[in-house]
Tab-separated table of C-alpha atoms in Angstrom:
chain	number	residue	atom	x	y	z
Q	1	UNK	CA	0.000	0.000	0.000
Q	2	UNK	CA	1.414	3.316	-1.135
Q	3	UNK	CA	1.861	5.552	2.162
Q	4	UNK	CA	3.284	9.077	2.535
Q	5	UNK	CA	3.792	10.076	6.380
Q	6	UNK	CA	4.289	13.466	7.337
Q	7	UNK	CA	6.015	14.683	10.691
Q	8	UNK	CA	4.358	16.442	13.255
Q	9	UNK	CA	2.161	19.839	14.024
Q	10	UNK	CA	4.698	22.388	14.498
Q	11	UNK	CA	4.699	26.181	16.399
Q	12	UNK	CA	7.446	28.338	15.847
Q	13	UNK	CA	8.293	32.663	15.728
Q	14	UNK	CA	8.349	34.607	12.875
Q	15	UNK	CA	12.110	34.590	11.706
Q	16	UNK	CA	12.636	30.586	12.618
Q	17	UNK	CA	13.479	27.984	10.557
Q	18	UNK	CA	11.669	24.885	9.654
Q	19	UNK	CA	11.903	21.597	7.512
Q	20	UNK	CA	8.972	19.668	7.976
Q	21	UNK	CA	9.281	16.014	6.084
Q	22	UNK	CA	7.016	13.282	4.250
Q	23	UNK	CA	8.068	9.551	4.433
Q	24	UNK	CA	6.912	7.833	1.581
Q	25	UNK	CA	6.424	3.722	1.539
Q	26	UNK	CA	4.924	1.276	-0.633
Q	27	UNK	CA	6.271	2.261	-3.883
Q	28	UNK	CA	9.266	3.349	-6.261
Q	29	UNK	CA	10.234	6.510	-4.690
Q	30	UNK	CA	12.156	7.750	-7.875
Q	31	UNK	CA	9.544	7.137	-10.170
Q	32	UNK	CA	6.944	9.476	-9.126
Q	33	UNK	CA	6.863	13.415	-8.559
Q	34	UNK	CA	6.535	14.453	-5.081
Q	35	UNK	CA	3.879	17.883	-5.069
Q	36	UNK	CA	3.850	20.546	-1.784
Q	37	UNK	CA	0.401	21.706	-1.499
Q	38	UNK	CA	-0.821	24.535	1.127
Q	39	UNK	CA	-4.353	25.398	2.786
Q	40	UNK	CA	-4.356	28.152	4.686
Q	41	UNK	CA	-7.055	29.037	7.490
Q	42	UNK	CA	-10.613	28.529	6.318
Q	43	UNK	CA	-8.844	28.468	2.235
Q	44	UNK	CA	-8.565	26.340	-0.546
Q	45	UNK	CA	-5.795	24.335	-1.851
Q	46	UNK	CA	-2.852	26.093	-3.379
Q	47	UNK	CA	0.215	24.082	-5.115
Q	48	UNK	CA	3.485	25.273	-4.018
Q	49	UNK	CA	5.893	22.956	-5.783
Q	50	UNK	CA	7.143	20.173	-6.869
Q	51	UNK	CA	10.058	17.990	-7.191
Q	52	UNK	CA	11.254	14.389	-9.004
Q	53	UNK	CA	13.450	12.327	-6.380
Q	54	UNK	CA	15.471	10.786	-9.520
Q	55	UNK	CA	17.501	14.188	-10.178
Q	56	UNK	CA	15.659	16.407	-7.711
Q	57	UNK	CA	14.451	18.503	-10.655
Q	58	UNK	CA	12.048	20.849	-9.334
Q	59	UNK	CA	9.660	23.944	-9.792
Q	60	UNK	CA	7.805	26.477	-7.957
Q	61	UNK	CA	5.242	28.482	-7.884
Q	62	UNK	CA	6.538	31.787	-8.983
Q	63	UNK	CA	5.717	33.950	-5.875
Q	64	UNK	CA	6.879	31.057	-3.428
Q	65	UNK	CA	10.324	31.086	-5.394
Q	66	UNK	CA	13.463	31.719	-2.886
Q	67	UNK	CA	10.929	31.504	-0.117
Q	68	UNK	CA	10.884	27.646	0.613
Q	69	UNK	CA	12.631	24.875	-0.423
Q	70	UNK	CA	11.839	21.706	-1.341
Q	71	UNK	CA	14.298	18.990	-1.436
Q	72	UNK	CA	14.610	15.009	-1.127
Q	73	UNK	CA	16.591	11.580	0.369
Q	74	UNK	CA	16.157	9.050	-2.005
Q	75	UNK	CA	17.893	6.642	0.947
Q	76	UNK	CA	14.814	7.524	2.955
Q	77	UNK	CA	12.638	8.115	0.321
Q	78	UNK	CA	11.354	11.412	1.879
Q	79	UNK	CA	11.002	14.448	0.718
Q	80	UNK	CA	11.426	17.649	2.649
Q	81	UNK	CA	9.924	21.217	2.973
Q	82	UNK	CA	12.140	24.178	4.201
Q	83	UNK	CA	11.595	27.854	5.350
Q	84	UNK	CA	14.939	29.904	6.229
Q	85	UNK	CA	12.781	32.683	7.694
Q	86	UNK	CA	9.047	31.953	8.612
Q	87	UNK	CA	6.109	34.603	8.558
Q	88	UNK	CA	3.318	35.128	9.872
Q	89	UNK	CA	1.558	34.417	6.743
Q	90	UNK	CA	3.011	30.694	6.230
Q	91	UNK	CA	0.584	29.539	8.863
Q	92	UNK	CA	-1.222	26.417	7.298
Q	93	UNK	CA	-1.461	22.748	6.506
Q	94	UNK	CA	0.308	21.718	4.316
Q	95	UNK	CA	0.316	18.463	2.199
Q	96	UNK	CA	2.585	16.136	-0.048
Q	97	UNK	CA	0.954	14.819	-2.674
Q	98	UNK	CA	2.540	11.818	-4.965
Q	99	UNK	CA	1.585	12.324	-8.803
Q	100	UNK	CA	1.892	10.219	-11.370
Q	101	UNK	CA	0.317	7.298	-13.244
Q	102	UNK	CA	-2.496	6.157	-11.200
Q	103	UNK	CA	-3.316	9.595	-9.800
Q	104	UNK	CA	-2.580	11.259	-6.396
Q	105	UNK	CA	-2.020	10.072	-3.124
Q	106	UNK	CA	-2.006	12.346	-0.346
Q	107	UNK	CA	-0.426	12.672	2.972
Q	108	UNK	CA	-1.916	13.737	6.247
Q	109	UNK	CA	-0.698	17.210	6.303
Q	110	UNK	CA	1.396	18.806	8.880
Q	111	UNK	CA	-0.341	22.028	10.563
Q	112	UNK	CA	2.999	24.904	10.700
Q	113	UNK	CA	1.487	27.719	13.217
Q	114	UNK	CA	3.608	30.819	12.907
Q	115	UNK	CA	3.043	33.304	15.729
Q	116	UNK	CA	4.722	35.751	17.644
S	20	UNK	CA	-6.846	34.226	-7.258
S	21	UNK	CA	-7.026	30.852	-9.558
S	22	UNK	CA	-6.909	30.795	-12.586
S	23	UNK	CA	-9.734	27.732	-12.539
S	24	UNK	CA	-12.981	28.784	-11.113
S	25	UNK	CA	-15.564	26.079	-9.576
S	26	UNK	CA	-18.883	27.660	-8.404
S	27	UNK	CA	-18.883	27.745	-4.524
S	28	UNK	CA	-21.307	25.362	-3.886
S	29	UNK	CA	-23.710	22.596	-4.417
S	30	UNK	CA	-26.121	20.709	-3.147
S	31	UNK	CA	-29.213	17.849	-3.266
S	32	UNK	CA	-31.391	15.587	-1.804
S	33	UNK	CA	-30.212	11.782	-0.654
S	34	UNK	CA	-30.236	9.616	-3.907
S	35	UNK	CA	-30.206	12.684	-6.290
S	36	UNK	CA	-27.270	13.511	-9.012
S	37	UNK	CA	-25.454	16.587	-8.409
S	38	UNK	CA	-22.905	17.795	-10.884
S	39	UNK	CA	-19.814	20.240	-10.552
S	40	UNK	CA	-17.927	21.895	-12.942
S	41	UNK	CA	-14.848	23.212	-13.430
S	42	UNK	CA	-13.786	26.215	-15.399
S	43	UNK	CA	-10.421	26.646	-16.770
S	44	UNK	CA	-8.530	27.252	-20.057
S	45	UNK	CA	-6.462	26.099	-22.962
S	46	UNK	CA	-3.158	26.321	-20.888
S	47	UNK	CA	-4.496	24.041	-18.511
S	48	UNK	CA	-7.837	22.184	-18.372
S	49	UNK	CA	-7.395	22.524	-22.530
S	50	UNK	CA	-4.266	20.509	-22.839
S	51	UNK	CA	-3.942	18.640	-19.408
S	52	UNK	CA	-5.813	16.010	-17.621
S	53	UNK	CA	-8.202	16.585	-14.790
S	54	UNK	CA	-8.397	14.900	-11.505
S	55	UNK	CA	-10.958	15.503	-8.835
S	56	UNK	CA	-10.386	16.208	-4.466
S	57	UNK	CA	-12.145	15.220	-2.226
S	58	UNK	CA	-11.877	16.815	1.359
S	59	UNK	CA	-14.191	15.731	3.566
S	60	UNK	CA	-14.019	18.380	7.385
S	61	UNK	CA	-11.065	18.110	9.011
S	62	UNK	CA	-9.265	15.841	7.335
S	63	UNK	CA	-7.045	15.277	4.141
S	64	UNK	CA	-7.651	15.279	0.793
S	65	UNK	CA	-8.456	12.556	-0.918
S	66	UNK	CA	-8.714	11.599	-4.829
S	67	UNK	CA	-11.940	10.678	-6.191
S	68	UNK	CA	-11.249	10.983	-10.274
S	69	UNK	CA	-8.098	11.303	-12.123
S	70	UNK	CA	-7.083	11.344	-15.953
S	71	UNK	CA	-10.726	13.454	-16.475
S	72	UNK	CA	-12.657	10.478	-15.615
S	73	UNK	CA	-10.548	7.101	-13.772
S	74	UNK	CA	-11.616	6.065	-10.564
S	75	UNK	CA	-9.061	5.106	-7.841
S	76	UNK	CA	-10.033	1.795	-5.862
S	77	UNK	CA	-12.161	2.247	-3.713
S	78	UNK	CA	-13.654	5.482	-4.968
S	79	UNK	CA	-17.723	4.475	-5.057
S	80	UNK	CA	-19.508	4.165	-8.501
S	81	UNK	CA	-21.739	6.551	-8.131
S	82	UNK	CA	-18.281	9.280	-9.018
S	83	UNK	CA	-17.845	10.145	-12.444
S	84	UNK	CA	-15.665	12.776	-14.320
S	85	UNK	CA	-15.549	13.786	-18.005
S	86	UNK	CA	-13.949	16.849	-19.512
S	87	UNK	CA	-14.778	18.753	-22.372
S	88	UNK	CA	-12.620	21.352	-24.160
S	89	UNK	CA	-11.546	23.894	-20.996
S	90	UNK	CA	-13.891	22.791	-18.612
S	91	UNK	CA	-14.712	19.624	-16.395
S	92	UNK	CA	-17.325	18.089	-14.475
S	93	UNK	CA	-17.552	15.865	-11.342
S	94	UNK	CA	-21.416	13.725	-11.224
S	95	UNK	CA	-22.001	12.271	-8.044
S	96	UNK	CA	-25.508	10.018	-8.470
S	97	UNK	CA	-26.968	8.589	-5.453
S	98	UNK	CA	-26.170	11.361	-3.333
S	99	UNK	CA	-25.580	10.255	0.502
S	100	UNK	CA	-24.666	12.094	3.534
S	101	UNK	CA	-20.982	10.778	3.540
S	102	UNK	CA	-20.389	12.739	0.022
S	103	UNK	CA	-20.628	15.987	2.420
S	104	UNK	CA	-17.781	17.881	1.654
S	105	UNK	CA	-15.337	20.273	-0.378
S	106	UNK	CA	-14.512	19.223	-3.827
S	107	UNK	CA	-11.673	20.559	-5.610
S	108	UNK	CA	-10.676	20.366	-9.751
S	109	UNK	CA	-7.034	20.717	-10.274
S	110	UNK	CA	-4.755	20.206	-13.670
S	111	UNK	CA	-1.156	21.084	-14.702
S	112	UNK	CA	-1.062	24.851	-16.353
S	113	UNK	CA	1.607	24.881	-19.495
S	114	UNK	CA	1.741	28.707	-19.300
S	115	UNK	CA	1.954	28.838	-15.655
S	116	UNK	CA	4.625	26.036	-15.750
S	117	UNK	CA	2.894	24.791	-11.968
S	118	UNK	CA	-0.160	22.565	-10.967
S	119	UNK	CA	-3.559	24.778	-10.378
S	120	UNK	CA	-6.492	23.988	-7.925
S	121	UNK	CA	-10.036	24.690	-8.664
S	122	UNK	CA	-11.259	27.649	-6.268
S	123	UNK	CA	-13.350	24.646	-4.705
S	124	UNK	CA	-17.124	23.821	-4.435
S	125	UNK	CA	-18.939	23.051	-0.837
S	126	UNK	CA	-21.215	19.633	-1.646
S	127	UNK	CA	-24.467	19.865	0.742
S	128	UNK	CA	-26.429	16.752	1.018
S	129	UNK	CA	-29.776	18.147	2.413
């Protein structure tokens, strides 16, 4: 069964740092893309990027670029999410998605609250 | 503000057919596939339709997807309290070079 596990709810300051992570299971790691997806408070779903663990090609949304990062370990088959400098405004769940043949699968989101 | 517009909601009687639709354009819903959300409160998505109109295992019958030019549709027939929930559209846009979510529609099952 294809899984993707996401690490926990996290609360941090504006300014921190964060990489937040999805374990993936059940499948070919390198053989699918790996999407970032946010929902913020009471929103809908917005992509942010996404990334293919077999040369960690990726692309962003244009007005996330240089904002986050997205990143992978194919020996873990995770993927990872990183802010340098959180805001206010990055509070949210956010979701991996896997795409590719045979549709998406989603993880269970990690909830980032950002607050002073 | 997306770029593929969904009305905001929907709704019907137990056992009825309710049908959503999608809005988009030739950059995305024109060229690319469509594949249907599911979120029901509080929790995750889920996929209920992919490639315009494949159903996951799993996903009931009674979900069905087609696509037409720049628009889709989601059918659910046989309506029943469990369908209760946000639906969202979502493709790959070419000119955008980045995946794009319908502005999601609210399913009320009354």
């Amino acid at each position: 069964e294809v899984w993707l596990e996401q690490s926990g709810a996290e609360l941090k300051k504006p300014g921190d740092s964060l990489r937040i992570s999805c374990r993936t299971s059940g499948y070919d790691f390198t053989n699918y893309w790996i999407s970032w997806v946010r929902q913020m408070p009471g929103k809908g779903l917005e992509w942010m990027a996404r990334i293919h663990p077999s040369d960690s090609y990726t692309t962003y949304r244009p007005s996330l670029q240089g904002h986050v990062t997205v990143s992978v370990d194919k020996s873990v088959n995770t993927s990872f999410l990183h802010w340098s400098s959180l805001k206010a405004s990055d509070t949210a769940m956010y979701y991996c998605v896997r795409q590719g043949i045979g549709g998406h699968v989603w993880g269970h989101g990690t909830l980032i609250t950002v607050s002073s | 503000q997306s770029v593929v517009t969904q009305p905001p909601s929907a709704s019907g009687t137990p056992g009825q057919r309710v049908t959503i639709f999608c809005s988009g354009s030739s950059s995305n819903i024109g060229s690319n596939t469509v594949s249907w959300h599911q979120q029901l409160p509080g929790t995750a998505p889920r996929l209920v339709i992919y490639d315009n109109n494949q159903r996951p295992s799993g996903v009931p019958g009674r979900f069905s997807g087609s696509k037409s030019d720049t628009s889709a549709s989601l059918a659910i027939s046989g309506l029943q309290s469990e369908d209760e929930a946000d639906y969202y559209c979502a493709a790959w846009d070419d000119s955008l070079k980045g995946y794009v979510f319908g502005t999601g529609t609210k399913v009320t099952v009354l």
